[in-house]
Coordinates of N, CA and C in Angstrom, one line a residue:
M25 N 98.5 101.8 54.6 CA 97.4 101.9 55.4 C 96.3 102.8 54.7
T26 N 95.1 102.2 54.8 CA 93.9 102.9 54.2 C 93.0 103.3 55.3
E27 N 92.6 102.2 56.2 CA 91.7 102.6 57.2 C 92.5 103.0 58.4
P28 N 91.9 104.0 59.3 CA 92.5 104.4 60.5 C 92.8 103.3 61.4
V29 N 93.7 103.5 62.3 CA 93.9 102.5 63.4 C 93.4 103.2 64.6
L30 N 92.8 102.4 65.5 CA 92.3 102.7 66.8 C 92.9 101.9 67.9
Y31 N 93.7 102.4 68.8 CA 94.2 101.9 70.0 C 93.0 102.0 71.0
S32 N 92.6 100.8 71.5 CA 91.5 100.9 72.5 C 91.7 100.0 73.5
F33 N 90.6 100.0 74.5 CA 90.6 99.0 75.7 C 89.3 98.9 75.9
R34 N 88.7 97.7 75.8 CA 87.2 97.4 75.8 C 86.5 98.0 76.8
R35 N 86.8 97.9 78.1 CA 86.1 98.5 79.2 C 86.3 100.0 79.6
C36 N 87.1 100.7 78.8 CA 87.4 102.1 79.2 C 86.3 102.9 78.7
P37 N 85.7 103.7 79.5 CA 84.6 104.5 78.9 C 85.0 105.5 77.9
Y38 N 86.3 106.0 78.0 CA 86.6 106.8 76.9 C 86.8 106.1 75.5
A39 N 87.2 104.9 75.5 CA 87.4 104.2 74.4 C 86.0 103.7 73.8
M40 N 85.0 103.5 74.7 CA 83.7 103.0 74.4 C 83.1 104.1 73.7
R41 N 83.1 105.3 74.0 CA 82.4 106.5 73.3 C 83.1 106.4 72.0
A42 N 84.3 106.4 71.9 CA 84.8 106.4 70.5 C 84.4 105.4 69.6
R43 N 84.3 104.1 70.2 CA 83.8 102.9 69.4 C 82.3 103.1 69.1
L44 N 81.3 103.7 69.9 CA 80.2 104.0 69.5 C 79.9 105.0 68.5
A45 N 80.9 106.1 68.4 CA 80.9 106.9 67.2 C 81.2 106.1 66.0
L46 N 82.2 105.2 66.1 CA 82.6 104.6 64.9 C 81.5 103.9 64.3
L47 N 80.7 103.1 65.2 CA 79.5 102.4 64.7 C 78.5 103.3 64.1
A48 N 78.2 104.4 64.8 CA 77.3 105.2 64.3 C 77.6 105.9 62.9
S49 N 78.9 106.2 62.7 CA 79.2 106.8 61.4 C 79.5 105.8 60.5
G50 N 79.6 104.4 60.7 CA 80.1 103.5 59.8 C 81.4 103.5 59.4
T51 N 82.4 104.1 60.3 CA 83.7 104.0 60.1 C 84.4 102.8 60.4
R52 N 85.1 102.3 59.4 CA 85.9 101.0 59.7 C 87.2 101.3 60.2
V53 N 87.8 100.6 61.1 CA 89.2 101.0 61.7 C 89.8 99.6 61.8
Q54 N 91.2 99.5 61.8 CA 92.0 98.6 62.4 C 92.1 98.7 63.9
L55 N 91.4 97.7 64.6 CA 91.4 97.8 66.0 C 92.5 97.2 66.8
R56 N 93.1 97.8 67.6 CA 94.3 97.3 68.3 C 94.0 97.4 69.9
E57 N 93.5 96.3 70.4 CA 93.1 96.1 71.8 C 94.3 96.2 72.6
V58 N 94.5 97.1 73.6 CA 95.6 97.2 74.4 C 95.5 96.6 75.8
V59 N 96.6 96.1 76.2 CA 96.8 95.6 77.5 C 97.5 96.8 78.3
L60 N 96.6 97.6 79.2 CA 97.2 98.6 79.8 C 98.4 98.5 80.6
K61 N 98.7 97.3 81.1 CA 99.9 97.1 81.9 C 101.1 96.7 80.9
D62 N 100.9 96.5 79.7 CA 101.9 96.3 78.7 C 101.6 97.0 77.5
K63 N 101.7 98.3 77.4 CA 101.4 99.1 76.4 C 102.4 99.0 75.1
P64 N 101.8 98.7 74.0 CA 102.8 98.5 72.8 C 103.6 99.7 72.4
A65 N 104.7 99.5 71.9 CA 105.6 100.6 71.6 C 104.9 101.4 70.4
A66 N 104.1 100.9 69.6 CA 103.5 101.7 68.5 C 102.5 102.6 69.2
L67 N 101.8 102.4 70.2 CA 100.9 103.3 71.0 C 101.7 104.4 71.5
L68 N 102.8 104.0 72.1 CA 103.5 105.1 72.7 C 104.2 106.1 71.7
A69 N 104.6 105.5 70.6 CA 105.2 106.3 69.5 C 104.2 107.3 69.0
A70 N 102.9 106.8 68.9 CA 101.8 107.7 68.3 C 101.3 108.8 69.2
S71 N 101.3 108.3 70.7 CA 100.8 109.1 71.7 C 101.6 108.9 73.0
P72 N 102.6 109.6 73.3 CA 103.4 109.2 74.4 C 102.7 109.3 75.8
K73 N 101.6 109.8 75.8 CA 100.8 109.8 77.1 C 100.3 108.4 77.4
G74 N 100.3 107.6 76.4 CA 99.8 106.2 76.7 C 98.4 105.9 77.0
T75 N 97.5 106.8 76.9 CA 96.2 106.5 77.3 C 95.4 106.1 75.9
V76 N 94.3 105.4 76.1 CA 93.3 105.1 75.1 C 92.1 105.9 75.2
P77 N 91.3 106.2 74.0 CA 91.6 105.7 72.9 C 92.6 106.7 72.0
V78 N 93.3 106.2 71.0 CA 94.1 106.9 70.1 C 93.7 106.5 68.7
M79 N 93.5 107.4 68.0 CA 93.2 107.1 66.4 C 94.3 107.7 65.7
V80 N 95.0 106.7 64.8 CA 95.8 107.3 63.9 C 95.2 107.1 62.3
L81 N 95.1 108.4 61.7 CA 94.6 108.5 60.5 C 95.4 107.9 59.4
A82 N 94.8 107.6 58.2 CA 95.7 107.1 57.1 C 96.9 107.9 56.7
G83 N 96.7 109.3 56.9 CA 97.8 110.2 56.4 C 98.7 110.4 57.7
G84 N 98.6 109.8 58.8 CA 99.4 109.7 60.0 C 99.1 110.7 61.1
E85 N 98.0 111.5 60.9 CA 97.5 112.4 62.0 C 97.1 111.5 63.1
V86 N 97.2 112.0 64.3 CA 97.0 111.3 65.6 C 95.9 112.2 66.2
I87 N 94.9 111.6 66.6 CA 93.8 112.0 67.5 C 93.8 111.3 68.8
D88 N 94.2 111.8 70.0 CA 94.2 111.2 71.2 C 93.4 111.7 72.2
Q89 N 92.3 112.4 71.8 CA 91.2 112.5 72.7 C 89.8 111.9 72.2
S90 N 89.0 111.4 73.1 CA 88.0 110.5 72.7 C 87.0 111.4 72.2
L91 N 86.6 112.5 72.5 CA 85.7 113.4 72.1 C 86.0 114.0 70.6
N92 N 87.3 114.2 70.5 CA 87.7 114.7 69.2 C 87.7 113.4 68.1
I93 N 87.8 112.3 68.6 CA 87.7 111.1 67.7 C 86.2 111.0 67.4
M94 N 85.1 111.2 68.3 CA 83.8 111.2 67.9 C 83.5 112.3 67.0
L95 N 83.9 113.5 67.3 CA 83.6 114.6 66.4 C 84.2 114.5 64.9
K96 N 85.3 113.9 64.8 CA 86.0 113.8 63.5 C 85.1 112.8 62.7
V97 N 84.8 111.6 63.2 CA 84.2 110.5 62.4 C 82.7 111.0 62.1
L98 N 82.1 111.7 63.1 CA 80.7 112.1 62.8 C 80.6 113.3 61.9
R99 N 81.6 114.1 61.9 CA 81.5 115.2 60.9 C 81.9 114.7 59.6
D100 N 82.6 113.5 59.4 CA 82.9 112.9 58.2 C 81.6 112.2 57.6
H101 N 80.8 111.6 58.6 CA 79.6 110.9 58.0 C 78.7 110.7 59.2
D102 N 77.6 111.2 59.2 CA 76.6 111.2 60.3 C 75.2 110.7 59.9
P103 N 75.2 109.5 59.5 CA 73.8 109.0 59.0 C 72.8 108.9 60.0
L104 N 73.0 108.8 61.2 CA 72.0 108.7 62.4 C 71.7 110.1 63.0
M105 N 72.4 111.1 62.4 CA 72.2 112.5 63.0 C 72.5 112.6 64.4
W106 N 73.6 112.1 64.9 CA 74.2 112.3 66.3 C 74.7 113.7 66.5
L107 N 75.0 114.2 65.5 CA 75.5 115.7 65.8 C 74.3 116.6 65.9
P108 N 74.4 117.5 66.8 CA 73.2 118.7 66.9 C 73.3 119.4 65.7
T109 N 72.2 119.9 65.2 CA 72.2 120.6 63.9 C 72.3 122.0 63.9
T110 N 72.3 122.7 65.2 CA 72.6 124.1 65.4 C 73.8 124.3 66.2
E111 N 74.5 125.5 66.1 CA 75.6 125.8 66.8 C 75.2 125.9 68.4
D112 N 73.9 126.4 68.8 CA 73.5 126.4 70.1 C 73.3 125.2 70.7
A113 N 72.8 124.2 69.9 CA 72.4 122.9 70.5 C 73.9 122.2 70.6
L114 N 74.7 122.2 69.6 CA 76.1 121.6 69.9 C 76.8 122.1 70.9
A115 N 76.7 123.4 71.3 CA 77.2 124.0 72.5 C 76.7 123.4 73.8
R116 N 75.3 123.2 73.7 CA 74.8 122.5 74.9 C 75.3 121.3 75.2
S117 N 75.4 120.4 74.1 CA 75.8 119.1 74.2 C 77.3 119.2 74.7
L118 N 78.1 119.8 74.2 CA 79.6 120.0 74.5 C 79.6 120.4 75.9
N119 N 78.7 121.2 76.4 CA 78.8 121.7 77.8 C 78.5 120.6 78.9
L120 N 77.4 119.9 78.4 CA 77.1 118.7 79.2 C 78.3 117.7 79.3
I121 N 78.7 117.4 78.1 CA 80.0 116.4 78.1 C 81.1 117.0 78.9
A122 N 81.4 118.2 78.8 CA 82.4 118.9 79.6 C 82.2 118.7 81.1
R123 N 81.0 118.8 81.5 CA 80.5 118.5 83.0 C 80.9 117.0 83.3
C124 N 80.5 116.2 82.5 CA 80.7 114.8 82.7 C 82.2 114.4 82.9
D125 N 83.0 115.1 82.0 CA 84.4 114.7 82.0 C 85.2 115.6 83.1
G126 N 84.8 116.8 83.3 CA 85.4 117.6 84.3 C 84.9 117.7 85.8
E127 N 83.6 117.4 86.0 CA 83.0 117.4 87.3 C 82.8 116.0 87.7
F128 N 82.1 115.2 86.8 CA 81.7 113.9 87.3 C 82.7 112.9 87.3
K129 N 83.5 112.7 86.2 CA 84.5 111.7 86.2 C 85.5 111.6 87.4
P130 N 85.9 112.8 88.0 CA 86.8 112.6 89.1 C 86.0 112.0 90.4
H131 N 84.7 112.4 90.5 CA 84.1 111.7 91.5 C 83.8 110.2 91.3
L132 N 83.6 109.9 90.0 CA 83.5 108.5 89.6 C 84.7 107.7 90.0
D133 N 85.8 108.2 89.7 CA 87.0 107.4 90.0 C 87.3 107.2 91.5
R134 N 87.1 108.1 92.2 CA 87.2 108.2 93.6 C 86.2 107.2 94.3
Y135 N 85.0 107.2 93.7 CA 83.9 106.2 94.1 C 84.3 104.8 94.0
K136 N 84.7 104.6 92.6 CA 85.0 103.2 92.2 C 86.3 102.7 92.9
Y137 N 87.4 103.6 93.0 CA 88.6 103.2 93.4 C 89.1 104.0 94.5
P138 N 88.5 104.0 95.6 CA 89.0 104.7 96.7 C 90.3 104.6 97.1
H139 N 90.8 103.4 97.1 CA 92.1 103.1 97.6 C 93.3 103.7 96.7
R140 N 92.9 104.1 95.5 CA 93.9 104.6 94.7 C 94.1 106.2 95.1
F141 N 93.2 106.6 95.8 CA 93.3 108.1 96.2 C 93.4 108.1 97.8
N142 N 93.7 107.0 98.3 CA 94.0 107.0 99.9 C 92.7 107.3 100.7
L143 N 91.6 106.8 100.2 CA 90.3 107.1 100.8 C 89.7 105.9 101.5
I144 N 89.1 106.0 102.7 CA 88.6 104.7 103.3 C 87.4 104.3 102.5
D145 N 86.6 105.1 101.9 CA 85.6 104.6 101.0 C 85.3 105.8 100.0
G146 N 84.5 105.5 99.1 CA 84.1 106.6 98.2 C 82.8 107.2 98.2
L147 N 82.2 107.0 99.4 CA 80.9 107.6 99.6 C 80.5 109.0 99.5
E148 N 81.6 109.7 99.9 CA 81.4 111.2 99.7 C 81.5 111.5 98.3
N149 N 82.3 110.8 97.5 CA 82.4 111.1 96.1 C 81.0 110.6 95.3
R150 N 80.6 109.5 95.9 CA 79.2 109.0 95.3 C 78.3 110.1 95.4
A151 N 78.2 110.8 96.6 CA 77.2 111.8 96.8 C 77.4 113.1 95.9
Q152 N 78.7 113.3 95.7 CA 79.1 114.4 94.8 C 78.8 114.1 93.4
G153 N 79.1 112.9 93.1 CA 78.8 112.4 91.6 C 77.4 112.4 91.3
A154 N 76.5 112.2 92.3 CA 75.1 112.1 92.2 C 74.4 113.4 91.7
I155 N 75.2 114.5 92.2 CA 74.6 115.8 91.7 C 74.5 115.9 90.2
F156 N 75.4 115.3 89.4 CA 75.4 115.4 88.0 C 74.5 114.4 87.4
L157 N 74.3 113.3 88.1 CA 73.3 112.3 87.7 C 71.8 112.8 87.9
I158 N 71.6 113.5 89.1 CA 70.2 114.2 89.3 C 69.9 115.1 88.2
A159 N 71.0 115.9 87.7 CA 70.7 116.9 86.7 C 70.4 116.2 85.4
I160 N 71.1 115.1 85.0 CA 70.7 114.5 83.7 C 69.3 113.8 83.8
N161 N 69.1 113.3 85.0 CA 67.8 112.6 85.2 C 66.7 113.5 85.0
E162 N 66.9 114.9 85.4 CA 65.7 115.7 85.3 C 65.6 116.0 83.8
V163 N 66.6 116.1 82.9 CA 66.5 116.0 81.4 C 65.8 114.8 80.9
L164 N 66.2 113.8 81.5 CA 65.5 112.4 80.8 C 64.2 112.0 81.5
S165 N 63.8 112.9 82.3 CA 62.4 112.8 82.8 C 61.4 113.5 81.9
V166 N 61.8 114.4 81.1 CA 60.9 115.2 80.0 C 61.3 114.8 78.7
Q167 N 62.4 114.2 78.4 CA 62.7 113.8 77.0 C 63.4 112.3 77.1
D168 N 63.3 111.6 76.0 CA 63.8 110.3 76.1 C 65.4 110.2 76.0
F169 N 66.1 111.2 75.5 CA 67.4 111.3 75.2 C 68.1 112.4 75.7
L170 N 69.3 112.6 76.0 CA 70.1 113.9 76.3 C 70.1 114.7 74.8
H171 N 70.3 114.1 73.8 CA 70.3 114.7 72.5 C 69.0 115.4 72.2
G172 N 68.0 114.8 72.7 CA 66.6 115.3 72.3 C 65.7 114.2 71.8
P173 N 65.4 114.3 70.6 CA 64.4 113.3 70.0 C 64.9 111.8 69.6
H174 N 66.2 111.7 69.7 CA 66.7 110.5 69.5 C 68.3 110.4 70.1
W175 N 68.8 109.2 70.3 CA 70.2 109.1 70.6 C 71.1 109.9 69.9
G176 N 72.1 110.5 70.6 CA 73.0 111.4 69.8 C 74.3 111.6 70.7
L177 N 75.1 112.5 70.2 CA 76.5 112.6 70.7 C 76.4 112.7 72.2
A178 N 75.7 113.4 72.9 CA 75.8 113.6 74.3 C 75.5 112.3 75.0
D179 N 74.6 111.5 74.5 CA 74.1 110.2 75.1 C 75.4 109.3 74.9
A180 N 75.9 109.2 73.8 CA 77.0 108.2 73.6 C 78.3 108.6 74.4
A181 N 78.6 110.0 74.6 CA 79.7 110.4 75.2 C 79.6 110.1 76.8
I182 N 78.4 110.1 77.2 CA 78.2 110.2 78.8 C 77.8 108.7 79.2
A183 N 77.0 108.0 78.4 CA 76.4 106.8 78.9 C 77.6 105.8 79.5
P184 N 78.7 105.7 78.8 CA 79.7 104.8 79.3 C 80.1 105.1 80.8
F185 N 80.1 106.3 81.1 CA 80.6 106.8 82.4 C 79.5 106.6 83.4
V186 N 78.2 106.8 83.1 CA 77.0 106.5 84.0 C 76.9 105.0 84.2
R187 N 77.2 104.2 83.3 CA 77.2 102.7 83.3 C 78.3 102.3 84.4
Q188 N 79.4 103.0 84.3 CA 80.4 102.6 85.2 C 80.1 103.0 86.7
F189 N 79.5 104.2 86.9 CA 79.1 104.6 88.2 C 78.0 103.6 88.8
A190 N 77.1 103.3 87.8 CA 76.0 102.5 88.2 C 76.4 101.1 88.6
H191 N 77.5 100.5 88.0 CA 77.9 99.1 88.3 C 78.7 99.1 89.5
T192 N 79.2 100.2 90.1 CA 79.9 100.3 91.2 C 79.2 99.7 92.5
D193 N 78.0 100.1 92.6 CA 77.0 99.5 93.5 C 75.6 99.5 92.9
A194 N 75.3 98.4 92.3 CA 74.1 98.4 91.4 C 72.9 98.5 92.2
V195 N 73.0 97.9 93.4 CA 71.7 97.9 94.4 C 71.5 99.3 94.7
W196 N 72.6 100.0 95.0 CA 72.2 101.5 95.6 C 71.7 102.3 94.5
F197 N 72.4 102.1 93.2 CA 71.8 102.9 92.0 C 70.4 102.5 91.8
S198 N 70.1 101.3 91.8 CA 68.7 101.0 91.5 C 67.7 101.5 92.5
A199 N 68.2 101.7 93.6 CA 67.2 102.3 94.7 C 67.0 103.8 94.7
Q200 N 67.7 104.6 93.8 CA 67.6 105.9 93.6 C 66.4 106.4 92.9
P201 N 65.7 107.5 93.1 CA 64.6 107.9 92.4 C 64.9 108.6 91.0
W202 N 65.5 107.8 90.1 CA 66.0 108.3 88.9 C 65.4 107.4 87.7
N203 N 64.2 107.5 87.7 CA 63.5 106.5 86.7 C 63.9 107.0 85.2
G204 N 64.0 108.2 84.9 CA 64.5 108.6 83.5 C 65.8 108.2 83.2
L205 N 66.8 108.3 84.2 CA 68.1 108.0 84.0 C 68.3 106.4 83.9
Q206 N 67.5 105.8 84.9 CA 67.7 104.3 84.8 C 67.1 103.6 83.7
G207 N 66.0 104.1 83.2 CA 65.4 103.6 82.0 C 66.3 103.8 80.7
W208 N 66.9 105.0 80.6 CA 67.8 105.4 79.5 C 69.0 104.5 79.6
L209 N 69.5 104.2 80.8 CA 70.8 103.4 80.8 C 70.4 102.0 80.4
Q210 N 69.4 101.4 80.8 CA 69.0 100.0 80.6 C 68.6 100.0 79.0
A211 N 68.1 100.9 78.4 CA 67.7 100.7 77.1 C 69.1 100.7 76.2
F212 N 70.2 101.6 76.8 CA 71.5 101.5 76.2 C 72.2 100.1 76.3
E213 N 72.1 99.6 77.4 CA 72.7 98.3 77.8 C 72.1 97.2 77.1
A214 N 70.9 97.3 76.6 CA 70.1 96.3 76.0 C 70.1 96.4 74.4
S215 N 70.9 97.4 74.0 CA 70.9 97.7 72.6 C 71.8 96.8 71.8
E216 N 71.5 96.6 70.6 CA 72.5 96.0 69.7 C 73.8 96.8 69.5
T217 N 73.7 98.0 69.4 CA 74.9 99.1 69.4 C 75.8 98.7 70.4
F218 N 75.3 98.7 71.7 CA 76.1 98.3 73.0 C 76.9 97.0 72.7
A219 N 76.0 95.9 72.4 CA 76.6 94.5 72.1 C 77.7 94.6 71.2
R220 N 77.5 95.3 70.1 CA 78.6 95.4 69.0 C 79.8 96.2 69.6
C221 N 79.7 97.3 70.3 CA 80.7 98.2 70.9 C 81.5 97.3 72.0
M222 N 80.9 96.4 72.5 CA 81.5 95.6 73.8 C 82.1 94.3 73.4
Q223 N 82.1 94.0 71.9 CA 82.5 92.6 71.5 C 84.0 92.5 71.8
K224 N 84.3 91.3 72.4 CA 85.7 91.1 72.9 C 86.6 90.9 71.8
M225 N 87.7 91.5 71.9 CA 88.9 91.3 70.8 C 90.1 90.8 71.5
P226 N 91.1 90.2 70.7 CA 92.2 89.7 71.4 C 93.2 90.7 71.5
A227 N 94.0 90.7 72.5 CA 95.1 91.7 72.8 C 96.0 91.8 71.5
W228 N 96.3 93.0 71.1 CA 97.2 93.2 69.8 C 98.6 93.2 70.3
R229 N 99.4 92.6 69.2 CA 100.9 92.6 69.3 C 101.3 92.9 68.0
E230 N 102.4 93.7 67.9 CA 103.0 94.0 66.7 C 103.3 92.8 65.7
G231 N 102.8 92.8 64.5 CA 103.0 91.5 63.6 C 101.6 90.8 63.5
D232 N 100.6 91.1 64.5 CA 99.3 90.2 64.4 C 98.7 90.5 63.1
A233 N 97.8 89.5 62.8 CA 96.8 89.9 61.6 C 96.0 91.0 62.1
L234 N 95.4 91.5 61.0 CA 94.5 92.9 61.3 C 93.2 92.3 61.9
T235 N 92.8 93.2 62.9 CA 91.5 93.0 63.4 C 90.6 94.2 63.2
W236 N 89.5 94.0 62.5 CA 88.6 95.0 62.0 C 87.6 95.5 63.2
F237 N 87.2 96.8 63.2 CA 86.1 97.2 63.9 C 85.4 98.2 63.2
P238 N 84.0 98.0 62.9 CA 83.2 96.8 63.3 C 83.8 95.7 62.6
A239 N 83.4 94.4 63.2 CA 83.9 93.2 62.6 C 83.1 92.9 61.3
S240 N 81.9 93.3 61.2 CA 81.1 93.1 60.0 C 80.1 94.3 59.8

């Protein structure tokens, strides 16, 4: 095995952020699309927690955190300059991503899937999640990207989660006074990079022919 293996699920925002970084870095992987209700033994052997994404490097090293996959491939090759160039800037990006993952994501889950948490609805969590969105809208009202002058690490790490939140109730999201955030998300969803990231892949089974990502 020369190219890494990536276990992925097309609609998972964590897996999406990893695939976005693969595209930006020009990293080619053997992609194994996972059916979450029928996880392959090879995935569980690599990472017993069974979540995606999981990257298995050529030497056998396993990376099973999406942000770590992003940092690994971008530190190896970063032609689009997605990584901040100073320690302070990197710390700011990582702090913003940590807020997304630690503060925003739990509210997103409860807003999108209230029945999983024995909630009547997710409206209170929508209001709590909106606090994070208001904060990043303020940033995007004065600059085009969270990274700064162009799309970068923070944008790619956060956009898949904002997209999921927005699509939970698109009418409500569109009615909010978040022009910066809405324009940023619309540009992401209209991009060629997003289209390539979201290309449909067949579910993987042991013994299947290799599926490459990017496909070309």
